[in-house]
Amino acid sequence: DELTAHLYSNICRSLFARHKLLFSFLLTTDILKQTKDGGTGGGNGDTAEATGTTTTGTTIDPRHLRFFLVGNTSLELKQPNPTTDAWLTDGMWGELLALSDLKGFTSLAKDVAENVPFWKQVIDSAQPLMDINGYLFKQQQQRHKRHHHHHKEDDGEAAPAAQTAPAAPAPHHVYVPLVETLEFRSLCVLRCLRPDKVVDSVQTFIKTAMGNHFVDPPAFDVTSSFEESNCATPIIFVLSTGADPTADLMKLAEKKGFAKRLEAISLGQGQGPLASKAVSVAIDNGGWVCLQNCHLSISWLPSLERMVENITPDTTHQEFRLWLTTLPCQAFPVPVLQSSIKITKEPPKGIRA
């Protein structure tokens, strides 16, 4: 869906790297909570239990999502730990017991207790998510076959004895094998047994459900942000320690022919009036103004808010642009943030450094 991808890209450019995966997860789960008929995923739990199908794959049961986010809230174990070995701690067993109270997991704790060697292999596995998903898929296949066989028997008993011509088979007489897909339920089980693998597995789940675009955030691109802006839209660089977008802005200014019409002012004590005058002049002649380090001039930020509110396309030169740089700051005016294009700038990490 192009709209979803565009929304993701636009919001991601204003998020720091540590928040982008969280946003992708929230976006994915919010979409998958919606059923095909537009309701919420929670209404399919009983149907899934009865028919052997699951709401996951295309939908997420909100109860499962809540468990994934909150986990076990009970302080006592309803059943004793089936093993004294260190690989299954009381905390892990408590999580499994809590998960077993939810639709779709009712036999989980019992199965772990009766198949200790198998679940120890899952915990020791290099790919526990895939092993858990395979286990859940086999259970789903068994329920699906039983449900199909049950309906065939019911229809056979109800068929009239005098019938001579064979009737067309009912839709559920045609057995359609299930196709294994990565389920959200697998993440819930993984959360209980291998919490250290959850972050990487969430990324795998998002990639499977939504596509590579939603786990590969767009790179820092000041040009595209400039193209989407206008004279009344400030562009804010939200910085982290050690990041400096000045070089990127200078390259853009040279490319657009504004190298000599860009005035950069580093805010600090006494710089407020100078900044206001520079903006006022640029509004008339169509220059660019970059106000750096807005977080260092807290007392002047209300003046910045009033100044931005008074910038309108009708009274402003169409080539004017206002660039702002700031570290995250609680005192930064919310109306300015809401009316601006925001871009995060972080120092390169890893091999890119």
mmCIF file of C-alpha atoms in Angstrom, residues 3-320:
data_model
loop_
_atom_site.group_PDB
_atom_site.id
_atom_site.type_symbol
_atom_site.label_atom_id
_atom_site.label_comp_id
_atom_site.label_asym_id
_atom_site.label_seq_id
_atom_site.Cartn_x
_atom_site.Cartn_y
_atom_site.Cartn_z
ATOM 1 C CA LEU A 3 -0.092 5.407 1.343
ATOM 2 C CA THR A 4 1.167 3.311 4.262
ATOM 3 C CA ALA A 5 4.700 3.267 2.870
ATOM 4 C CA HIS A 6 4.624 7.050 2.355
ATOM 5 C CA LEU A 7 3.328 7.572 5.895
ATOM 6 C CA TYR A 8 6.096 5.371 7.274
ATOM 7 C CA SER A 9 8.812 7.213 5.360
ATOM 8 C CA ASN A 10 7.575 10.672 6.356
ATOM 9 C CA ILE A 11 7.350 9.839 10.049
ATOM 10 C CA CYS A 12 10.594 7.848 10.149
ATOM 11 C CA ARG A 13 12.667 10.782 8.963
ATOM 12 C CA SER A 14 11.699 12.616 12.170
ATOM 13 C CA LEU A 15 12.528 9.699 14.507
ATOM 14 C CA PHE A 16 15.841 8.687 15.985
ATOM 15 C CA ALA A 17 17.151 5.249 15.002
ATOM 16 C CA ARG A 18 16.294 3.747 18.389
ATOM 17 C CA HIS A 19 12.622 4.656 17.901
ATOM 18 C CA LYS A 20 12.142 3.603 14.265
ATOM 19 C CA LEU A 21 11.712 -0.124 14.932
ATOM 20 C CA LEU A 22 9.173 0.641 17.646
ATOM 21 C CA PHE A 23 7.186 2.787 15.230
ATOM 22 C CA SER A 24 7.303 0.023 12.591
ATOM 23 C CA PHE A 25 6.036 -2.474 15.162
ATOM 24 C CA LEU A 26 3.183 -0.208 16.273
ATOM 25 C CA LEU A 27 2.190 0.463 12.670
ATOM 26 C CA THR A 28 2.292 -3.251 11.778
ATOM 27 C CA THR A 29 0.298 -4.444 14.769
ATOM 28 C CA ASP A 30 -2.275 -1.688 14.372
ATOM 29 C CA ILE A 31 -2.868 -2.760 10.760
ATOM 30 C CA LEU A 32 -2.957 -6.480 11.544
ATOM 31 C CA LYS A 33 -5.422 -5.982 14.406
ATOM 32 C CA GLN A 34 -8.014 -5.089 11.793
ATOM 33 C CA THR A 35 -9.976 -8.001 10.327
ATOM 34 C CA LYS A 36 -11.058 -8.279 6.711
ATOM 35 C CA ASP A 37 -14.510 -6.935 7.530
ATOM 36 C CA GLY A 38 -13.095 -3.888 9.291
ATOM 37 C CA GLY A 39 -13.592 -5.025 12.896
ATOM 38 C CA THR A 40 -10.940 -5.738 15.493
ATOM 39 C CA GLY A 41 -9.029 -9.000 15.694
ATOM 40 C CA GLY A 42 -10.359 -9.849 19.107
ATOM 41 C CA GLY A 43 -13.671 -11.116 17.761
ATOM 42 C CA ASN A 44 -12.072 -14.116 16.049
ATOM 43 C CA GLY A 45 -10.617 -15.867 19.064
ATOM 44 C CA ASP A 46 -13.471 -18.288 19.721
ATOM 45 C CA THR A 47 -13.903 -19.044 16.028
ATOM 46 C CA ALA A 48 -10.222 -19.814 15.697
ATOM 47 C CA GLU A 49 -10.341 -22.238 18.602
ATOM 48 C CA ALA A 50 -13.376 -24.037 17.202
ATOM 49 C CA THR A 51 -12.349 -24.289 13.550
ATOM 50 C CA GLY A 52 -8.642 -24.853 13.936
ATOM 51 C CA THR A 53 -7.754 -21.635 12.151
ATOM 52 C CA THR A 54 -5.972 -18.696 13.728
ATOM 53 C CA THR A 55 -6.482 -14.963 13.571
ATOM 54 C CA THR A 56 -2.760 -14.452 13.084
ATOM 55 C CA GLY A 57 -1.042 -14.239 9.727
ATOM 56 C CA THR A 58 -3.560 -11.605 8.566
ATOM 57 C CA THR A 59 -4.781 -10.395 11.952
ATOM 58 C CA ILE A 60 -3.599 -10.133 15.535
ATOM 59 C CA ASP A 61 -5.722 -10.880 18.567
ATOM 60 C CA PRO A 62 -5.468 -7.800 20.854
ATOM 61 C CA ARG A 63 -5.216 -10.145 23.837
ATOM 62 C CA HIS A 64 -2.074 -11.671 22.364
ATOM 63 C CA LEU A 65 -0.640 -8.221 21.707
ATOM 64 C CA ARG A 66 -1.348 -7.165 25.273
ATOM 65 C CA PHE A 67 0.472 -10.225 26.599
ATOM 66 C CA PHE A 68 3.426 -9.550 24.314
ATOM 67 C CA LEU A 69 3.692 -5.996 25.668
ATOM 68 C CA VAL A 70 2.899 -6.659 29.348
ATOM 69 C CA GLY A 71 3.662 -10.317 29.998
ATOM 70 C CA ASN A 72 2.770 -12.261 33.135
ATOM 71 C CA THR A 73 1.299 -10.180 35.936
ATOM 72 C CA SER A 74 0.817 -12.992 38.452
ATOM 73 C CA LEU A 75 3.266 -13.322 41.325
ATOM 74 C CA GLU A 76 2.509 -17.012 41.980
ATOM 75 C CA LEU A 77 2.878 -20.169 39.897
ATOM 76 C CA LYS A 78 -0.437 -21.947 39.297
ATOM 77 C CA GLN A 79 1.466 -25.146 38.516
ATOM 78 C CA PRO A 80 4.921 -26.308 39.642
ATOM 79 C CA ASN A 81 7.842 -25.991 37.271
ATOM 80 C CA PRO A 82 8.090 -29.332 35.377
ATOM 81 C CA THR A 83 11.884 -29.341 35.536
ATOM 82 C CA THR A 84 14.541 -28.303 38.007
ATOM 83 C CA ASP A 85 17.075 -27.649 35.261
ATOM 84 C CA ALA A 86 18.343 -24.111 34.867
ATOM 85 C CA TRP A 87 17.173 -23.751 31.257
ATOM 86 C CA LEU A 88 13.542 -23.294 32.345
ATOM 87 C CA THR A 89 13.398 -20.783 35.191
ATOM 88 C CA ASP A 90 10.337 -20.158 37.351
ATOM 89 C CA GLY A 91 9.972 -16.785 35.657
ATOM 90 C CA MET A 92 9.868 -18.402 32.207
ATOM 91 C CA TRP A 93 7.403 -21.029 33.423
ATOM 92 C CA GLY A 94 5.187 -18.342 34.918
ATOM 93 C CA GLU A 95 5.125 -16.543 31.544
ATOM 94 C CA LEU A 96 4.114 -19.792 29.813
ATOM 95 C CA LEU A 97 1.316 -20.398 32.326
ATOM 96 C CA ALA A 98 -0.033 -16.893 31.799
ATOM 97 C CA LEU A 99 0.095 -17.312 28.017
ATOM 98 C CA SER A 100 -1.725 -20.644 28.302
ATOM 99 C CA ASP A 101 -4.771 -18.817 29.690
ATOM 100 C CA LEU A 102 -5.315 -17.176 26.288
ATOM 101 C CA LYS A 103 -7.175 -18.560 23.283
ATOM 102 C CA GLY A 104 -4.797 -20.252 20.892
ATOM 103 C CA PHE A 105 -2.362 -21.314 23.647
ATOM 104 C CA THR A 106 -4.523 -23.472 25.941
ATOM 105 C CA SER A 107 -2.351 -26.577 25.549
ATOM 106 C CA LEU A 108 1.023 -24.806 25.571
ATOM 107 C CA ALA A 109 1.999 -25.260 29.233
ATOM 108 C CA LYS A 110 0.859 -28.891 29.187
ATOM 109 C CA ASP A 111 2.848 -29.581 26.057
ATOM 110 C CA VAL A 112 5.979 -27.998 27.514
ATOM 111 C CA ALA A 113 5.616 -30.127 30.661
ATOM 112 C CA GLU A 114 5.152 -33.318 28.624
ATOM 113 C CA ASN A 115 7.865 -32.597 26.036
ATOM 114 C CA VAL A 116 10.703 -31.118 28.082
ATOM 115 C CA PRO A 117 13.527 -32.352 25.763
ATOM 116 C CA PHE A 118 11.910 -30.778 22.675
ATOM 117 C CA TRP A 119 11.446 -27.403 24.340
ATOM 118 C CA LYS A 120 15.005 -27.446 25.656
ATOM 119 C CA GLN A 121 16.127 -27.853 22.034
ATOM 120 C CA VAL A 122 13.971 -24.874 21.083
ATOM 121 C CA ILE A 123 15.586 -22.709 23.747
ATOM 122 C CA ASP A 124 19.080 -23.813 22.682
ATOM 123 C CA SER A 125 18.294 -23.339 18.991
ATOM 124 C CA ALA A 126 20.006 -20.702 16.873
ATOM 125 C CA GLN A 127 16.603 -19.899 15.334
ATOM 126 C CA PRO A 128 14.049 -20.372 18.126
ATOM 127 C CA LEU A 129 11.439 -18.215 16.373
ATOM 128 C CA MET A 130 11.286 -20.549 13.366
ATOM 129 C CA ASP A 131 11.169 -23.635 15.612
ATOM 130 C CA ILE A 132 8.284 -22.192 17.617
ATOM 131 C CA ASN A 133 6.451 -21.176 14.460
ATOM 132 C CA GLY A 134 6.860 -24.704 13.096
ATOM 133 C CA TYR A 135 5.413 -26.155 16.299
ATOM 134 C CA LEU A 136 2.393 -23.836 16.175
ATOM 135 C CA PHE A 137 1.857 -24.605 12.497
ATOM 136 C CA LYS A 138 1.777 -28.363 13.131
ATOM 137 C CA GLN A 139 -0.837 -27.820 15.813
ATOM 138 C CA GLN A 140 -2.850 -25.702 13.410
ATOM 139 C CA GLN A 141 -2.622 -28.386 10.712
ATOM 140 C CA GLN A 142 -3.905 -31.065 13.113
ATOM 141 C CA ARG A 143 -6.892 -28.929 14.159
ATOM 142 C CA HIS A 144 -7.624 -28.084 10.542
ATOM 143 C CA LYS A 145 -7.682 -31.783 9.541
ATOM 144 C CA ARG A 146 -9.870 -32.750 12.500
ATOM 145 C CA HIS A 147 -12.311 -29.983 11.684
ATOM 146 C CA HIS A 148 -12.501 -31.052 8.023
ATOM 147 C CA HIS A 149 -12.971 -34.730 8.929
ATOM 148 C CA HIS A 150 -15.666 -33.866 11.485
ATOM 149 C CA HIS A 151 -17.736 -31.989 8.895
ATOM 150 C CA LYS A 152 -17.439 -34.828 6.383
ATOM 151 C CA GLU A 153 -18.800 -37.296 8.936
ATOM 152 C CA ASP A 154 -21.680 -34.994 9.880
ATOM 153 C CA ASP A 155 -22.720 -34.545 6.249
ATOM 154 C CA GLY A 156 -22.473 -38.286 5.614
ATOM 155 C CA GLU A 157 -24.876 -39.086 8.464
ATOM 156 C CA ALA A 158 -27.355 -36.435 7.314
ATOM 157 C CA ALA A 159 -27.459 -37.566 3.657
ATOM 158 C CA PRO A 160 -30.846 -39.043 2.573
ATOM 159 C CA ALA A 161 -30.867 -42.825 2.036
ATOM 160 C CA ALA A 162 -32.877 -42.610 -1.200
ATOM 161 C CA GLN A 163 -30.440 -40.318 -2.903
ATOM 162 C CA THR A 164 -29.129 -41.941 -6.075
ATOM 163 C CA ALA A 165 -27.357 -39.139 -7.915
ATOM 164 C CA PRO A 166 -24.131 -37.962 -6.269
ATOM 165 C CA ALA A 167 -24.423 -34.455 -4.898
ATOM 166 C CA ALA A 168 -21.801 -31.796 -5.428
ATOM 167 C CA PRO A 169 -19.289 -31.834 -2.558
ATOM 168 C CA ALA A 170 -19.749 -29.219 0.125
ATOM 169 C CA PRO A 171 -17.002 -26.560 0.249
ATOM 170 C CA HIS A 172 -15.508 -28.051 3.416
ATOM 171 C CA HIS A 173 -15.233 -31.471 1.723
ATOM 172 C CA VAL A 174 -12.425 -30.089 -0.411
ATOM 173 C CA TYR A 175 -9.370 -30.247 1.830
ATOM 174 C CA VAL A 176 -7.104 -27.253 1.252
ATOM 175 C CA PRO A 177 -3.696 -27.655 2.909
ATOM 176 C CA LEU A 178 -2.591 -24.742 5.044
ATOM 177 C CA VAL A 179 0.483 -22.725 4.138
ATOM 178 C CA GLU A 180 2.940 -21.959 6.920
ATOM 179 C CA THR A 181 3.366 -18.268 7.604
ATOM 180 C CA LEU A 182 5.144 -16.455 10.404
ATOM 181 C CA GLU A 183 2.547 -15.872 13.131
ATOM 182 C CA PHE A 184 2.463 -13.215 15.804
ATOM 183 C CA ARG A 185 1.694 -16.024 18.279
ATOM 184 C CA SER A 186 5.275 -17.232 17.751
ATOM 185 C CA LEU A 187 6.555 -13.920 19.121
ATOM 186 C CA CYS A 188 4.407 -14.406 22.236
ATOM 187 C CA VAL A 189 5.964 -17.823 22.929
ATOM 188 C CA LEU A 190 9.433 -16.497 22.129
ATOM 189 C CA ARG A 191 8.894 -13.714 24.659
ATOM 190 C CA CYS A 192 8.449 -16.370 27.337
ATOM 191 C CA LEU A 193 11.434 -18.530 26.439
ATOM 192 C CA ARG A 194 14.034 -16.344 24.701
ATOM 193 C CA PRO A 195 13.465 -12.658 25.494
ATOM 194 C CA ASP A 196 16.969 -11.932 24.227
ATOM 195 C CA LYS A 197 15.811 -12.802 20.698
ATOM 196 C CA VAL A 198 12.662 -10.677 20.708
ATOM 197 C CA VAL A 199 14.041 -7.502 19.099
ATOM 198 C CA ASP A 200 15.593 -9.319 16.132
ATOM 199 C CA SER A 201 12.486 -11.480 15.770
ATOM 200 C CA VAL A 202 10.183 -8.451 15.781
ATOM 201 C CA GLN A 203 12.177 -7.135 12.848
ATOM 202 C CA THR A 204 11.771 -10.489 11.059
ATOM 203 C CA PHE A 205 8.018 -10.452 11.734
ATOM 204 C CA ILE A 206 7.606 -6.900 10.378
ATOM 205 C CA LYS A 207 9.610 -7.792 7.282
ATOM 206 C CA THR A 208 7.421 -10.854 6.651
ATOM 207 C CA ALA A 209 4.120 -9.082 7.309
ATOM 208 C CA MET A 210 4.785 -5.682 5.721
ATOM 209 C CA GLY A 211 7.873 -5.929 3.506
ATOM 210 C CA ASN A 212 11.505 -4.825 3.571
ATOM 211 C CA HIS A 213 10.605 -1.137 3.342
ATOM 212 C CA PHE A 214 9.294 -1.153 6.914
ATOM 213 C CA VAL A 215 12.535 -2.443 8.438
ATOM 214 C CA ASP A 216 14.860 -0.371 6.242
ATOM 215 C CA PRO A 217 14.221 3.279 7.165
ATOM 216 C CA PRO A 218 14.990 5.893 4.517
ATOM 217 C CA ALA A 219 18.424 7.475 4.748
ATOM 218 C CA PHE A 220 18.945 11.080 5.788
ATOM 219 C CA ASP A 221 17.915 13.153 2.769
ATOM 220 C CA VAL A 222 17.682 16.915 3.134
ATOM 221 C CA THR A 223 16.901 17.393 -0.566
ATOM 222 C CA SER A 224 13.592 15.499 -0.487
ATOM 223 C CA SER A 225 12.526 17.402 2.630
ATOM 224 C CA PHE A 226 13.323 20.693 0.915
ATOM 225 C CA GLU A 227 11.256 19.701 -2.139
ATOM 226 C CA GLU A 228 8.235 19.061 0.106
ATOM 227 C CA SER A 229 8.549 22.376 1.930
ATOM 228 C CA ASN A 230 7.335 25.857 1.078
ATOM 229 C CA CYS A 231 8.116 29.361 2.228
ATOM 230 C CA ALA A 232 5.829 29.069 5.275
ATOM 231 C CA THR A 233 7.076 25.647 6.397
ATOM 232 C CA PRO A 234 10.142 25.611 8.668
ATOM 233 C CA ILE A 235 12.516 22.673 8.330
ATOM 234 C CA ILE A 236 13.862 21.470 11.666
ATOM 235 C CA PHE A 237 16.958 19.328 12.117
ATOM 236 C CA VAL A 238 16.457 17.392 15.353
ATOM 237 C CA LEU A 239 19.980 16.557 16.440
ATOM 238 C CA SER A 240 21.716 14.063 18.669
ATOM 239 C CA THR A 241 25.044 14.797 20.365
ATOM 240 C CA GLY A 242 27.841 14.961 17.815
ATOM 241 C CA ALA A 243 25.619 15.496 14.760
ATOM 242 C CA ASP A 244 26.017 18.550 12.535
ATOM 243 C CA PRO A 245 23.841 19.079 9.441
ATOM 244 C CA THR A 246 25.659 22.247 8.365
ATOM 245 C CA ALA A 247 27.657 20.508 5.626
ATOM 246 C CA ASP A 248 24.509 18.907 4.185
ATOM 247 C CA LEU A 249 22.701 22.258 4.191
ATOM 248 C CA MET A 250 25.621 24.023 2.518
ATOM 249 C CA LYS A 251 25.717 21.378 -0.256
ATOM 250 C CA LEU A 252 21.998 21.854 -0.853
ATOM 251 C CA ALA A 253 22.379 25.639 -0.887
ATOM 252 C CA GLU A 254 25.134 25.401 -3.503
ATOM 253 C CA LYS A 255 23.060 22.987 -5.578
ATOM 254 C CA LYS A 256 20.028 25.290 -5.503
ATOM 255 C CA GLY A 257 22.053 28.467 -6.054
ATOM 256 C CA PHE A 258 21.588 29.835 -2.528
ATOM 257 C CA ALA A 259 25.165 29.560 -1.263
ATOM 258 C CA LYS A 260 25.460 33.383 -1.042
ATOM 259 C CA ARG A 261 21.872 33.856 0.149
ATOM 260 C CA LEU A 262 22.113 31.558 3.171
ATOM 261 C CA GLU A 263 22.688 33.238 6.528
ATOM 262 C CA ALA A 264 23.529 30.962 9.463
ATOM 263 C CA ILE A 265 23.183 32.305 13.027
ATOM 264 C CA SER A 266 24.194 30.312 16.088
ATOM 265 C CA LEU A 267 21.732 31.168 18.820
ATOM 266 C CA GLY A 268 22.885 31.962 22.297
ATOM 267 C CA GLN A 269 22.966 34.879 24.669
ATOM 268 C CA GLY A 270 22.012 38.108 22.903
ATOM 269 C CA GLN A 271 21.543 36.546 19.456
ATOM 270 C CA GLY A 272 17.739 36.655 19.478
ATOM 271 C CA PRO A 273 17.304 40.171 18.010
ATOM 272 C CA LEU A 274 19.892 39.440 15.309
ATOM 273 C CA ALA A 275 18.013 36.272 14.354
ATOM 274 C CA SER A 276 14.673 38.095 14.188
ATOM 275 C CA LYS A 277 16.140 40.797 11.905
ATOM 276 C CA ALA A 278 17.731 38.213 9.590
ATOM 277 C CA VAL A 279 14.441 36.348 9.229
ATOM 278 C CA SER A 280 12.535 39.566 8.570
ATOM 279 C CA VAL A 281 14.937 40.561 5.778
ATOM 280 C CA ALA A 282 14.925 37.083 4.207
ATOM 281 C CA ILE A 283 11.116 36.961 4.196
ATOM 282 C CA ASP A 284 11.166 39.998 1.898
ATOM 283 C CA ASN A 285 14.095 39.137 -0.379
ATOM 284 C CA GLY A 286 13.717 35.334 -0.525
ATOM 285 C CA GLY A 287 16.859 34.287 1.298
ATOM 286 C CA TRP A 288 17.511 31.275 3.517
ATOM 287 C CA VAL A 289 18.092 31.598 7.259
ATOM 288 C CA CYS A 290 19.465 28.819 9.448
ATOM 289 C CA LEU A 291 19.046 29.342 13.191
ATOM 290 C CA GLN A 292 21.403 26.903 14.877
ATOM 291 C CA ASN A 293 21.174 25.435 18.379
ATOM 292 C CA CYS A 294 17.696 26.684 19.277
ATOM 293 C CA HIS A 295 17.914 24.692 22.521
ATOM 294 C CA LEU A 296 20.550 27.136 23.753
ATOM 295 C CA SER A 297 18.170 30.087 23.557
ATOM 296 C CA ILE A 298 15.196 28.979 25.649
ATOM 297 C CA SER A 299 14.147 32.507 26.553
ATOM 298 C CA TRP A 300 13.870 33.486 22.877
ATOM 299 C CA LEU A 301 11.755 30.492 21.790
ATOM 300 C CA PRO A 302 8.412 32.247 22.459
ATOM 301 C CA SER A 303 9.547 34.963 20.036
ATOM 302 C CA LEU A 304 10.391 32.239 17.508
ATOM 303 C CA GLU A 305 6.869 30.832 17.899
ATOM 304 C CA ARG A 306 5.253 34.218 17.230
ATOM 305 C CA MET A 307 7.534 34.818 14.276
ATOM 306 C CA VAL A 308 6.675 31.464 12.649
ATOM 307 C CA GLU A 309 2.946 32.041 13.208
ATOM 308 C CA ASN A 310 3.183 35.302 11.248
ATOM 309 C CA ILE A 311 4.871 33.700 8.235
ATOM 310 C CA THR A 312 2.189 33.170 5.584
ATOM 311 C CA PRO A 313 2.535 32.315 1.869
ATOM 312 C CA ASP A 314 0.660 35.483 0.872
ATOM 313 C CA THR A 315 3.121 37.848 2.545
ATOM 314 C CA THR A 316 6.356 35.868 2.157
ATOM 315 C CA HIS A 317 8.778 35.569 -0.760
ATOM 316 C CA GLN A 318 8.274 32.114 -2.288
ATOM 317 C CA GLU A 319 12.003 31.280 -2.146
ATOM 318 C CA PHE A 320 12.338 32.015 1.564
#
